[in-house]
Each structure stands twice: as C-alpha cells, then as structure tokens.
JSON list of C-alpha atoms in Angstrom, two decimals:
[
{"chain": "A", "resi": 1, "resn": "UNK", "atom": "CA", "xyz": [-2.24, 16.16, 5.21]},
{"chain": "A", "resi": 2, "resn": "UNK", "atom": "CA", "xyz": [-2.77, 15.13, 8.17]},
{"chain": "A", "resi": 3, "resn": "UNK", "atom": "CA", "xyz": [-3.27, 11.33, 8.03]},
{"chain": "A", "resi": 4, "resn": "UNK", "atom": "CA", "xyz": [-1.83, 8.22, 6.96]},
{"chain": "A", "resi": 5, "resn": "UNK", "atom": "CA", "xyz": [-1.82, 7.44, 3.05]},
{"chain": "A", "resi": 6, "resn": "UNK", "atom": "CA", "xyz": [-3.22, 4.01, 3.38]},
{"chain": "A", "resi": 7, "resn": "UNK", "atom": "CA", "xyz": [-0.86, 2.58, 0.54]},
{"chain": "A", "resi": 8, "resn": "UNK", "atom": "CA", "xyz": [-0.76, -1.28, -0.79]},
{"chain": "A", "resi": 9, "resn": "UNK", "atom": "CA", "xyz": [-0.29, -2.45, -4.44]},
{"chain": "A", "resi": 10, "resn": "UNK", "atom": "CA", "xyz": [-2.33, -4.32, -6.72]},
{"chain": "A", "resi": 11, "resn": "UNK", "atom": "CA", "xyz": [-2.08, -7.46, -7.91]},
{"chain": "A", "resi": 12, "resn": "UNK", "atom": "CA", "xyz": [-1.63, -7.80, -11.63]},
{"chain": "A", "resi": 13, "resn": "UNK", "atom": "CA", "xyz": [-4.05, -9.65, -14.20]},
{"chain": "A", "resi": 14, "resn": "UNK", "atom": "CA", "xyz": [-1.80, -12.52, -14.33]},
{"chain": "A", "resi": 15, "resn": "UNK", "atom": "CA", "xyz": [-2.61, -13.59, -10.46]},
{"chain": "A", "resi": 16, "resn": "UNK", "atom": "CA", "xyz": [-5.86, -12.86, -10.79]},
{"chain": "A", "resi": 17, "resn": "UNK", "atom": "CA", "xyz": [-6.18, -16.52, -12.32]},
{"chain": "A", "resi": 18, "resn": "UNK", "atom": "CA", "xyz": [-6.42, -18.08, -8.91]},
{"chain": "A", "resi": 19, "resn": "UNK", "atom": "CA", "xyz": [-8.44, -15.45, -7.43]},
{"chain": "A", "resi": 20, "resn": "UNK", "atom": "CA", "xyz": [-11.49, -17.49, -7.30]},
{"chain": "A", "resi": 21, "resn": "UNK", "atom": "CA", "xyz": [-10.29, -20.58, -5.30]},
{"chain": "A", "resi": 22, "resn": "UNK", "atom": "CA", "xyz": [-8.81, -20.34, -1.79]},
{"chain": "A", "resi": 23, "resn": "UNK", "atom": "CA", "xyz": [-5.42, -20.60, -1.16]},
{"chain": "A", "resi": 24, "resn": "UNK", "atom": "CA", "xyz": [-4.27, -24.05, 0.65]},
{"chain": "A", "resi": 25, "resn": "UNK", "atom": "CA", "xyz": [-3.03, -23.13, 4.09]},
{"chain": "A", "resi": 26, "resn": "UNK", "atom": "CA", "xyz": [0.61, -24.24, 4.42]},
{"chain": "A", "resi": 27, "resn": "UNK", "atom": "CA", "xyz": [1.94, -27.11, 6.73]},
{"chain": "A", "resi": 28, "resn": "UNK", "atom": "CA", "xyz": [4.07, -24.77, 9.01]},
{"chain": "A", "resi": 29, "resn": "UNK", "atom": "CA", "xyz": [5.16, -23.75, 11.94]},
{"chain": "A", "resi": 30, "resn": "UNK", "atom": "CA", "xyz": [5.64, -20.41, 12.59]},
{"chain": "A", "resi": 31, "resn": "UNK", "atom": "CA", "xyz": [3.37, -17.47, 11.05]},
{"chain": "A", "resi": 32, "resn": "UNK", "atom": "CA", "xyz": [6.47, -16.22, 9.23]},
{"chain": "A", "resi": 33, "resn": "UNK", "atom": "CA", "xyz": [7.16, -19.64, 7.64]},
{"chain": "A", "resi": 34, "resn": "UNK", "atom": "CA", "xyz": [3.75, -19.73, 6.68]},
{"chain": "A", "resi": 35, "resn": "UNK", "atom": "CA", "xyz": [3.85, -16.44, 4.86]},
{"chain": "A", "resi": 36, "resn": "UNK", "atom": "CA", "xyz": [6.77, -17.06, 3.07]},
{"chain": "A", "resi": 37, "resn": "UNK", "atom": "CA", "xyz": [4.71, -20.11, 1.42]},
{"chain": "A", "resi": 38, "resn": "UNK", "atom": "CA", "xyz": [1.43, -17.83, 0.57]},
{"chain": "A", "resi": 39, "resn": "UNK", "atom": "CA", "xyz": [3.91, -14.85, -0.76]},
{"chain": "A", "resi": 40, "resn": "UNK", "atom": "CA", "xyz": [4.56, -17.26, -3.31]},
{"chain": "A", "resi": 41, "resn": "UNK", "atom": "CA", "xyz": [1.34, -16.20, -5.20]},
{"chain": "A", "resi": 42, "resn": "UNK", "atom": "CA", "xyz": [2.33, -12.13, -4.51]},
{"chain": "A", "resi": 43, "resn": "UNK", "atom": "CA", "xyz": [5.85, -12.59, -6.32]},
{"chain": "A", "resi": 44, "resn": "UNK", "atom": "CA", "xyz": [4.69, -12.35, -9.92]},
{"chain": "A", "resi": 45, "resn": "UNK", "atom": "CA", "xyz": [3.90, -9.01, -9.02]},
{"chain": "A", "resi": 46, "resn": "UNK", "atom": "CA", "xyz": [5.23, -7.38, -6.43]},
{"chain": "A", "resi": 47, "resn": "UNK", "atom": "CA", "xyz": [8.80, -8.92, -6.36]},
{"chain": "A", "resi": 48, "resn": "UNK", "atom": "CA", "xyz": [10.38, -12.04, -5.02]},
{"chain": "A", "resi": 49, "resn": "UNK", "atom": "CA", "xyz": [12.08, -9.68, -2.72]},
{"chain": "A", "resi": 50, "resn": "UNK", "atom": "CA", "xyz": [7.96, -7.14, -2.58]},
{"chain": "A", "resi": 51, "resn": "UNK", "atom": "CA", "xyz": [10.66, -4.72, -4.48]},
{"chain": "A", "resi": 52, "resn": "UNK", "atom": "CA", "xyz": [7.72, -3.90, -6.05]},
{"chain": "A", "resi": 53, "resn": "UNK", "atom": "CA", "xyz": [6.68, -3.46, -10.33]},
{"chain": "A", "resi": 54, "resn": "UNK", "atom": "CA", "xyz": [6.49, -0.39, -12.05]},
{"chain": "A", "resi": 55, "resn": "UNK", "atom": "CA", "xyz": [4.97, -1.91, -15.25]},
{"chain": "A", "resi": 56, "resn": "UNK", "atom": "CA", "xyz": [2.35, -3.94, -13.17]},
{"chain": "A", "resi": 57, "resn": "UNK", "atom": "CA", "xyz": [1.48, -0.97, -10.86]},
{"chain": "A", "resi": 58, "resn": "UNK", "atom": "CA", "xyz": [1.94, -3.07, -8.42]},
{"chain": "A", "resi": 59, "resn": "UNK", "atom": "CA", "xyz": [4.06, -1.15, -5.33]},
{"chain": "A", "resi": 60, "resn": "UNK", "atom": "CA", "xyz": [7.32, -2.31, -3.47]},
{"chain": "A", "resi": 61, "resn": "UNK", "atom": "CA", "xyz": [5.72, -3.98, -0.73]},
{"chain": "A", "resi": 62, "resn": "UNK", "atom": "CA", "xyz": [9.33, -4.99, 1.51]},
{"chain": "A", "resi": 63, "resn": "UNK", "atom": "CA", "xyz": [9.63, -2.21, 4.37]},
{"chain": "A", "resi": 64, "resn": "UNK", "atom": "CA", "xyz": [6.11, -1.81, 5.19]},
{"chain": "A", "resi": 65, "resn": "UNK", "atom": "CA", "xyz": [5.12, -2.54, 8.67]},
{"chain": "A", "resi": 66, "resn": "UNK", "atom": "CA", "xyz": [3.10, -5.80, 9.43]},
{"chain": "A", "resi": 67, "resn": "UNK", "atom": "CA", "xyz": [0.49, -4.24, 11.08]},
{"chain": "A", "resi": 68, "resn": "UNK", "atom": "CA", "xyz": [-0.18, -1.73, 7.82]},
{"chain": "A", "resi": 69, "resn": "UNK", "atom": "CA", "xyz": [0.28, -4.28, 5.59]},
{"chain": "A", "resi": 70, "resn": "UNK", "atom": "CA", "xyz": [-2.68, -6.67, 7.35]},
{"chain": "A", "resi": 71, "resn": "UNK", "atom": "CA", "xyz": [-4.60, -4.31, 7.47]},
{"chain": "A", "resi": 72, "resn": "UNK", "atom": "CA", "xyz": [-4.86, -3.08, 4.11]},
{"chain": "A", "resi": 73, "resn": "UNK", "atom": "CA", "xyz": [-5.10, -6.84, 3.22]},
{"chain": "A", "resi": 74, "resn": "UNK", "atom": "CA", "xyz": [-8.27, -7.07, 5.50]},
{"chain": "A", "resi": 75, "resn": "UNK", "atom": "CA", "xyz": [-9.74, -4.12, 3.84]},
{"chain": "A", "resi": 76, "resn": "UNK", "atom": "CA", "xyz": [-9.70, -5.89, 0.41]},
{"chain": "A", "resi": 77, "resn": "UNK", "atom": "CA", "xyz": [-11.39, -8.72, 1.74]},
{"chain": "A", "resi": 78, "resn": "UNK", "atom": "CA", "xyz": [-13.85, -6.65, 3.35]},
{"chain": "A", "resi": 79, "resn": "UNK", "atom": "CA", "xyz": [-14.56, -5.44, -0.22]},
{"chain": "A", "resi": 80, "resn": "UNK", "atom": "CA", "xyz": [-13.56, -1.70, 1.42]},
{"chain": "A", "resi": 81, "resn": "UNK", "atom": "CA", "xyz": [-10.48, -0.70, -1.11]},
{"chain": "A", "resi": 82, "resn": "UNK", "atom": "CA", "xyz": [-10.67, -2.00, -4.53]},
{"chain": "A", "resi": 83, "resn": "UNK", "atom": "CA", "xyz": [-13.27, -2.57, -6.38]},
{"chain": "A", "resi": 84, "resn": "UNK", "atom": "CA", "xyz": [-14.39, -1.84, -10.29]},
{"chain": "A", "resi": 85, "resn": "UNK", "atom": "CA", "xyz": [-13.58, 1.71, -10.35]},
{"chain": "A", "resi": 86, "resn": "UNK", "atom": "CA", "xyz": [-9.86, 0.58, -9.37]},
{"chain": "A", "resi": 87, "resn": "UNK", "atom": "CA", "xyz": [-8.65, -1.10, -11.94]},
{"chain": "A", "resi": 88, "resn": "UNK", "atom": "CA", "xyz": [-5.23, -2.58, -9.74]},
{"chain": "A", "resi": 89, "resn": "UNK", "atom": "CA", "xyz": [-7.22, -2.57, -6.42]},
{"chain": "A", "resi": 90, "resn": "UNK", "atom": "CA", "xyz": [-9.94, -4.81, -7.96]},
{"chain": "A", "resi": 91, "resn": "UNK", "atom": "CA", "xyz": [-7.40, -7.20, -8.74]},
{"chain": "A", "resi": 92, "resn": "UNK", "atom": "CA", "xyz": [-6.12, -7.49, -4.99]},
{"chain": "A", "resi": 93, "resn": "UNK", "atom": "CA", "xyz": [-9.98, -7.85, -3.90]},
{"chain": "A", "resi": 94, "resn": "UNK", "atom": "CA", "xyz": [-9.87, -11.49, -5.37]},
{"chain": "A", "resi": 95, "resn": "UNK", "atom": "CA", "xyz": [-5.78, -12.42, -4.22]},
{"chain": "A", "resi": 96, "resn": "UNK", "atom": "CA", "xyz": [-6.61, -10.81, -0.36]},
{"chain": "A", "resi": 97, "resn": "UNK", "atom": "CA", "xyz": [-10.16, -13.54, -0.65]},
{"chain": "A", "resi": 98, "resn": "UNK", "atom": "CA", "xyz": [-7.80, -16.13, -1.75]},
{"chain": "A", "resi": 99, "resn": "UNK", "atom": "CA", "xyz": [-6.55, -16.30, 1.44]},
{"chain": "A", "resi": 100, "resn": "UNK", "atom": "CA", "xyz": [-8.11, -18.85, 4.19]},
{"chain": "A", "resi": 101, "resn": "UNK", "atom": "CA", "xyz": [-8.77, -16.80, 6.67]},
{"chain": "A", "resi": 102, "resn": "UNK", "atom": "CA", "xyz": [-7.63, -13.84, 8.79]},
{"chain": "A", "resi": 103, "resn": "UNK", "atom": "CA", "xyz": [-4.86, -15.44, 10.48]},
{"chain": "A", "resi": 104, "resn": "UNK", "atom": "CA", "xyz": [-3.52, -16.39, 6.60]},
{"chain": "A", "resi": 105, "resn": "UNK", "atom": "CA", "xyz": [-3.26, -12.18, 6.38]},
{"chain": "A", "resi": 106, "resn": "UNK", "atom": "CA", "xyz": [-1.59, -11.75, 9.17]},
{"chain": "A", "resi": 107, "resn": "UNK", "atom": "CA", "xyz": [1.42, -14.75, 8.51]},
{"chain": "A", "resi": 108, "resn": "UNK", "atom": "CA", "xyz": [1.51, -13.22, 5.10]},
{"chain": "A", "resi": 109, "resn": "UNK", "atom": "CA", "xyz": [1.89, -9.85, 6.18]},
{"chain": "A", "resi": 110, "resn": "UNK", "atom": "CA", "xyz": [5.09, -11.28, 8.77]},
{"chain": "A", "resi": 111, "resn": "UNK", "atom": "CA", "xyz": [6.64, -12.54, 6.53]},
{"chain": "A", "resi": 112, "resn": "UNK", "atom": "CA", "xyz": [6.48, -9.27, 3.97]},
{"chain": "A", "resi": 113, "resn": "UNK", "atom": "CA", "xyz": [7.86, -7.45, 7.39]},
{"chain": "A", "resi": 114, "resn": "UNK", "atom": "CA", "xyz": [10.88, -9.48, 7.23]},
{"chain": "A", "resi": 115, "resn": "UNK", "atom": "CA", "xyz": [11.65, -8.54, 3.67]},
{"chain": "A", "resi": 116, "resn": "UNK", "atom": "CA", "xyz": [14.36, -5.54, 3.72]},
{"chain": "A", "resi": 117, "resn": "UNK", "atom": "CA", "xyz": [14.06, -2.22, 2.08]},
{"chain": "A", "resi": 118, "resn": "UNK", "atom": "CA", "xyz": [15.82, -2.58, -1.16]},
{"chain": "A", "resi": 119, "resn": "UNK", "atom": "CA", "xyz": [18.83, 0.36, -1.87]},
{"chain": "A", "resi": 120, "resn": "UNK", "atom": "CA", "xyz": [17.03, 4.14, -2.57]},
{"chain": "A", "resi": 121, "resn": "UNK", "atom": "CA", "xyz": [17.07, 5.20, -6.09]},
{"chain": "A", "resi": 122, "resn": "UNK", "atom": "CA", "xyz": [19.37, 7.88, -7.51]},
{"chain": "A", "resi": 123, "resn": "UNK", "atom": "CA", "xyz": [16.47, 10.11, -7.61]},
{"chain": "A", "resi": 124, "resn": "UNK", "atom": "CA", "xyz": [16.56, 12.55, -4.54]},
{"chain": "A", "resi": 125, "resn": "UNK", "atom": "CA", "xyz": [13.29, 15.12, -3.26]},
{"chain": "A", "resi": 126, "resn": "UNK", "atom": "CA", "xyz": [14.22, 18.83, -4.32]},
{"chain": "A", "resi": 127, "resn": "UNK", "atom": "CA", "xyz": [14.07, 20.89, -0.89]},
{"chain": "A", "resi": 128, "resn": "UNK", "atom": "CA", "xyz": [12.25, 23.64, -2.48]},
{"chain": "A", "resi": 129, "resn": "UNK", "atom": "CA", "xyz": [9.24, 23.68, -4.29]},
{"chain": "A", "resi": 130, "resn": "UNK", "atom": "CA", "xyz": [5.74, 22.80, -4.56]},
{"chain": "A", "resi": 131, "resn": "UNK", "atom": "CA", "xyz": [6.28, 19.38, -3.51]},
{"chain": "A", "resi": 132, "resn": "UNK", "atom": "CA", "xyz": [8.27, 20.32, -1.18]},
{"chain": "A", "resi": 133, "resn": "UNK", "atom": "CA", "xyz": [5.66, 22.84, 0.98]},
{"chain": "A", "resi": 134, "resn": "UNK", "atom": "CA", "xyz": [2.75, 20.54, 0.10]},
{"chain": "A", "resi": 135, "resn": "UNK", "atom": "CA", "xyz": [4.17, 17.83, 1.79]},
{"chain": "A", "resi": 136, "resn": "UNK", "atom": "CA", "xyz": [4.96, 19.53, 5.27]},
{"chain": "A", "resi": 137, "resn": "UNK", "atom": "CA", "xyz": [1.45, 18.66, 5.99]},
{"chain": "A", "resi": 138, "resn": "UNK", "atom": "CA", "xyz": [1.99, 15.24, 5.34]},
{"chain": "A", "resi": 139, "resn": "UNK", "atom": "CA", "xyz": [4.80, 14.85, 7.87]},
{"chain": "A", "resi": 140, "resn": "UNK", "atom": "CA", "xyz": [3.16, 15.08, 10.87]},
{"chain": "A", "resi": 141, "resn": "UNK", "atom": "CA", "xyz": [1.90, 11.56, 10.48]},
{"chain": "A", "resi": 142, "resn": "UNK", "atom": "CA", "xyz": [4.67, 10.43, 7.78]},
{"chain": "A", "resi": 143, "resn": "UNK", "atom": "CA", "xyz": [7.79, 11.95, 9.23]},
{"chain": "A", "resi": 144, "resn": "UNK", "atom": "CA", "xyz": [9.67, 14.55, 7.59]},
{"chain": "A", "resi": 145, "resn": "UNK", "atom": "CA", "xyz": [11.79, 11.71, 5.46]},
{"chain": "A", "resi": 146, "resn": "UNK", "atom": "CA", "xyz": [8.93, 9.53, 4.53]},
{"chain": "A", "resi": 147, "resn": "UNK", "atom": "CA", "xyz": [9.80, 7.57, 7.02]},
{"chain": "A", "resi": 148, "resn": "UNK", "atom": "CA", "xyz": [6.28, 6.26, 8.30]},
{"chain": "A", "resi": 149, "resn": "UNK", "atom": "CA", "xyz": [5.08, 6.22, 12.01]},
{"chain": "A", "resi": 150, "resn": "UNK", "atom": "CA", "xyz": [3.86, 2.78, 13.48]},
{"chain": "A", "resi": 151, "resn": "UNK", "atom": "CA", "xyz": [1.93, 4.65, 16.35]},
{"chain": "A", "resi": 152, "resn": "UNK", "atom": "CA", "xyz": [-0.68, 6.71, 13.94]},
{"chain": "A", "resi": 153, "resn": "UNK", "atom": "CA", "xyz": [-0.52, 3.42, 11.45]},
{"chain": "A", "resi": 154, "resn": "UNK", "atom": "CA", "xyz": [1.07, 6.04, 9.07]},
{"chain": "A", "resi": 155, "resn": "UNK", "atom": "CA", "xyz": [2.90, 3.94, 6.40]},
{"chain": "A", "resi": 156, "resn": "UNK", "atom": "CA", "xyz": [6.86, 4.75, 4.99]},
{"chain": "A", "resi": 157, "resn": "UNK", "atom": "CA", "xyz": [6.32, 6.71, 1.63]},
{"chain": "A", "resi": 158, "resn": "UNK", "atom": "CA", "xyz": [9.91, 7.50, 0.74]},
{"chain": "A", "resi": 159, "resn": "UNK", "atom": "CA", "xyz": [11.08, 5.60, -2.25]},
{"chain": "A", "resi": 160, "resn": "UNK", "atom": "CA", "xyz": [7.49, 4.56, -3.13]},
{"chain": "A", "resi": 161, "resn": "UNK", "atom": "CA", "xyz": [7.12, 4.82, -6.83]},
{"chain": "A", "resi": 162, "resn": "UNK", "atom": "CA", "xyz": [5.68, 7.91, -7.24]},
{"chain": "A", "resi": 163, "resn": "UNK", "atom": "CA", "xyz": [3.08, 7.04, -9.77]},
{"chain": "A", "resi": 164, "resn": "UNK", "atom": "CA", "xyz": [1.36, 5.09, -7.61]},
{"chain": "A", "resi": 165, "resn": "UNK", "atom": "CA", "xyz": [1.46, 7.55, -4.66]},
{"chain": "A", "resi": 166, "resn": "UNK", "atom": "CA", "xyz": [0.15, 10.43, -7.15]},
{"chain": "A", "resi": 167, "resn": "UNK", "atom": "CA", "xyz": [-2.64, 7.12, -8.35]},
{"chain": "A", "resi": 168, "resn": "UNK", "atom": "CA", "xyz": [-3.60, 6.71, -4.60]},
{"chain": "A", "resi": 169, "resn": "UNK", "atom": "CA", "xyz": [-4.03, 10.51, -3.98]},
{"chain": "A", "resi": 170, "resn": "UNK", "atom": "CA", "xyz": [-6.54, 10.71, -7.09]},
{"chain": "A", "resi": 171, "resn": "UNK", "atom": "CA", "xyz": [-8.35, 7.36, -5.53]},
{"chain": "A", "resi": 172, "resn": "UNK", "atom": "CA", "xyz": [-9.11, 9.33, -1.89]},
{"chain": "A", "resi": 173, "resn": "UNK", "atom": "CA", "xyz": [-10.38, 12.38, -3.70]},
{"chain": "A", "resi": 174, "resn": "UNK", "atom": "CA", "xyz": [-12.51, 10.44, -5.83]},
{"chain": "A", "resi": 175, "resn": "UNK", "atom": "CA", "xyz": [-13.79, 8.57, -2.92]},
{"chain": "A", "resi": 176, "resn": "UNK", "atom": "CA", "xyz": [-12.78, 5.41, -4.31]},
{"chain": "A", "resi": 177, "resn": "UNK", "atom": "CA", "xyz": [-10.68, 5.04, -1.45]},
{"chain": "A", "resi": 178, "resn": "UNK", "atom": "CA", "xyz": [-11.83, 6.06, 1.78]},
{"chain": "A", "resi": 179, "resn": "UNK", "atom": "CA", "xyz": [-15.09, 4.41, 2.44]},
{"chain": "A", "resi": 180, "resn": "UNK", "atom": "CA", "xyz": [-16.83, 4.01, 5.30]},
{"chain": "A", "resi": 181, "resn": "UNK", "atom": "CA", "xyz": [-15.97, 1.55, 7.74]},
{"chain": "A", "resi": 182, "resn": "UNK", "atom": "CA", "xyz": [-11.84, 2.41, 6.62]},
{"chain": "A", "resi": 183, "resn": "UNK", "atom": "CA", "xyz": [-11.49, 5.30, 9.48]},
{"chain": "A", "resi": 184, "resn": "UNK", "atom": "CA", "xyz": [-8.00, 5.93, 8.11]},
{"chain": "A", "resi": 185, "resn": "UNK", "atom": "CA", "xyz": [-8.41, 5.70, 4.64]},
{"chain": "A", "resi": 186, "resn": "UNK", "atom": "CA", "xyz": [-11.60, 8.57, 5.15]},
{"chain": "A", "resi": 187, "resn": "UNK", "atom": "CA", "xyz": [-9.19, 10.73, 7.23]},
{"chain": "A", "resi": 188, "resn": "UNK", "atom": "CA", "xyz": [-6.77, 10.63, 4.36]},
{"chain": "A", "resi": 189, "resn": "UNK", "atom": "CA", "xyz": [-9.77, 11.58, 1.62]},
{"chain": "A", "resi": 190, "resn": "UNK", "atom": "CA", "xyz": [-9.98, 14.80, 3.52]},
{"chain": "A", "resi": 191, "resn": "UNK", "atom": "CA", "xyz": [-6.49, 15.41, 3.17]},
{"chain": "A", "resi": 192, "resn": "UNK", "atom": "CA", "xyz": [-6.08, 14.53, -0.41]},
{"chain": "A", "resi": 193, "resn": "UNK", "atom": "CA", "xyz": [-9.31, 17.05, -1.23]},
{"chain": "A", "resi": 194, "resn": "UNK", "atom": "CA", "xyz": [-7.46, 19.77, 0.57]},
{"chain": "A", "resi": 195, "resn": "UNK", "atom": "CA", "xyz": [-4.88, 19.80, -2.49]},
{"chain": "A", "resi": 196, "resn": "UNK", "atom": "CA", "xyz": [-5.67, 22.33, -4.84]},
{"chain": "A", "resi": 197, "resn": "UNK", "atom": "CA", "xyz": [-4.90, 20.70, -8.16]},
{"chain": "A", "resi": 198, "resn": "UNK", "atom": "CA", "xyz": [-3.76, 17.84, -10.53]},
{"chain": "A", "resi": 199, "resn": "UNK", "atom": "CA", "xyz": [-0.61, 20.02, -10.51]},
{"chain": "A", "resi": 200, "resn": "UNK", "atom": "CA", "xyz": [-0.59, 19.50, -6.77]},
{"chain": "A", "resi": 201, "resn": "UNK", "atom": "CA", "xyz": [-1.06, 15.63, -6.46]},
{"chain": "A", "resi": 202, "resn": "UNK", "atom": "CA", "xyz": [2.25, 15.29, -8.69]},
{"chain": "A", "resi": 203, "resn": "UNK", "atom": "CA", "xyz": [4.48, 17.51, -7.06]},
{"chain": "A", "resi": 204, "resn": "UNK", "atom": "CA", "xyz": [3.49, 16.01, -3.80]},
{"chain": "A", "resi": 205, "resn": "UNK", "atom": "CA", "xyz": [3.55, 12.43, -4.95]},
{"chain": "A", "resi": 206, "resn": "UNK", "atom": "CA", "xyz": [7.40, 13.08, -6.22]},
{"chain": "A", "resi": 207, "resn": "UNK", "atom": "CA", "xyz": [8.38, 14.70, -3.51]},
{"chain": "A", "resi": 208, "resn": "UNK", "atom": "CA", "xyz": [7.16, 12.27, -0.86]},
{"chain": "A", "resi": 209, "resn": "UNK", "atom": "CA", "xyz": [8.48, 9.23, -3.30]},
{"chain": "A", "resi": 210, "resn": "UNK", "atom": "CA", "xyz": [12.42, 10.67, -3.59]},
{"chain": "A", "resi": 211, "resn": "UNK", "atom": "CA", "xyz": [12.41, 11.14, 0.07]},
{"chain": "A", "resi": 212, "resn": "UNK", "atom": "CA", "xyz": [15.46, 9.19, 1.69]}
]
C-alpha cells in the first residue's frame, strides 16, 4: 500500500434527521469557535470529545489532521464518498450538505484538529504475522506506527477501530470508494486490490488499528 487510506466516519441514522436543511452559520469569531458550534450536530455520533462510536460505526474523529478531515468532508458534499452502496457514508453525504458552505468545512474541521487523541487501548499490534508484513507497504505513506504523514495527506491509522479500517479496505476494492475526481482515494483502490484476500483485509486492518 502505497497511499493514503482516505478514512472519515459516518454519521449515524439519528443525525440524519437534519440532513435536509442547512445548518445556521454561527455568530463567531474565529473559524475554531465556529466549529466548535457546528460539531454540535457530529457529537451524537462521533463523540463529544470525536472519540469516536463503535456501535454507530462512526470512527474517532479527534487526532486527525484539519486538512484530511476537510477534505474528506468536501468529498461527501461533492457526492464522491458515500452514497447508497455505503450504508454509514450515505449518511455523512446529507450532514457534510448540511453545512453552509465550504468555509463551514473547513471551521468544522479546526475545531476537530484541536480535539486530543484520547489514551490507546490495551490492545497492542503483534510484530509478527500477516498483519504485520501486509502492512509494511502501508508505511511508506502511514509511518511505521500509524502515525499518519501530513505531507502525502496520509491520515493516522493507529488506534482506529479496526472494523472500520477492515470496512474502508472492502469499500476501495469494491470501488465504492475511490471514484474519479478523489485522486487519493483511487490511489488507495489500487492498493487495497493488491491484497490477496478477506483473510488479508483483517489482519491488516488489526494490525494497523493496535499500532501505538
């Protein structure tokens, strides 16, 4: 692997109430104040803190770089992730809309930068393996610990639940993610279609999730 997993949750089915009506922009003054307010509408899912929900699928969203995270956002609303054959992403097609305009995605998206990492979990990646080997592909963009790398727009995966790395994988090879127009997201199709198996896609997703 050899480009960035373009990861960012979904929002669950009990934001997607407001999905149809734009989202007031906030009296403000500075784009991180201004995120904080339209977070508000993120929290039932991904965390008052974006520690993110397992039982909503919905990923820990605090730790991810601005940049990343705007970007992602913009490809919702471009109707370029998501969609009906993702179930979650769909969901975040409607919340990303919500939003007034592009300078709404990128105060939100400050103000999820600000949010700290929360404490790893006990769980810790085995060095050996087939996680293990699978994923020294993935580190030249991700960094041997998961750690992400601004530069290639490559986001952190250590400490990402793995189910929804393993959930991402199967979207690139499926080409549900990946479209054109999302340079990134296609490079990281070809890499997901390089792994051999079903097998494969677990072991990696663990692996790259219990990094530290």
């Amino acid at each position: 692997m050899r480009a960035p997993v373009i990861l960012i949750g979904a929002a669950a089915v009990v934001a997607a109430a407001g999905c149809s009506t734009a989202t007031p922009a906030p009296e403000a003054s500075s784009p991180v104040a201004r995120g904080r307010a339209y977070y508000t509408t993120c929290q039932g899912c991904h965390g008052n803190a974006g520690e993110g929900f397992a039982g909503m699928k919905a990923p820990r969203l605090a730790g991810l770089p601005a940049d990343y995270v705007a970007e992602q956002l913009i490809l919702y609303r471009k109707d370029l992730r998501g969609g009906p054959a993702d179930f979650q992403g769909v969901q975040m097609n409607g919340r990303a809309k919500a939003l007034p305009d592009e300078q709404a995605v990128h105060d939100v998206a400050a103000y999820i930068a600000t949010l700290p990492s929360p404490p790893p979990a006990k769980v810790v990646a085995t060095k050996g393996g087939a996680g293990a080997a699978l994923y020294e592909s993935c580190a030249a963009c991700h960094g041997a610990r998961g750690e992400g790398n601004a530069e290639l727009g490559a986001p952190p995966l250590a400490g990402t639940d793995a189910d929804y790395l393993a959930r991402q994988l199967r979207n690139f090879r499926k080409g549900i993610r990946g479209r054109e127009g999302d340079e990134k997201g296609r490079q990281m199709a070809a890499a997901a279609a390089i792994l051999p198996d079903e097998a494969a896609i677990d072991a990696v997703a663990a692996h790259a999730g219990a990094l530290r």
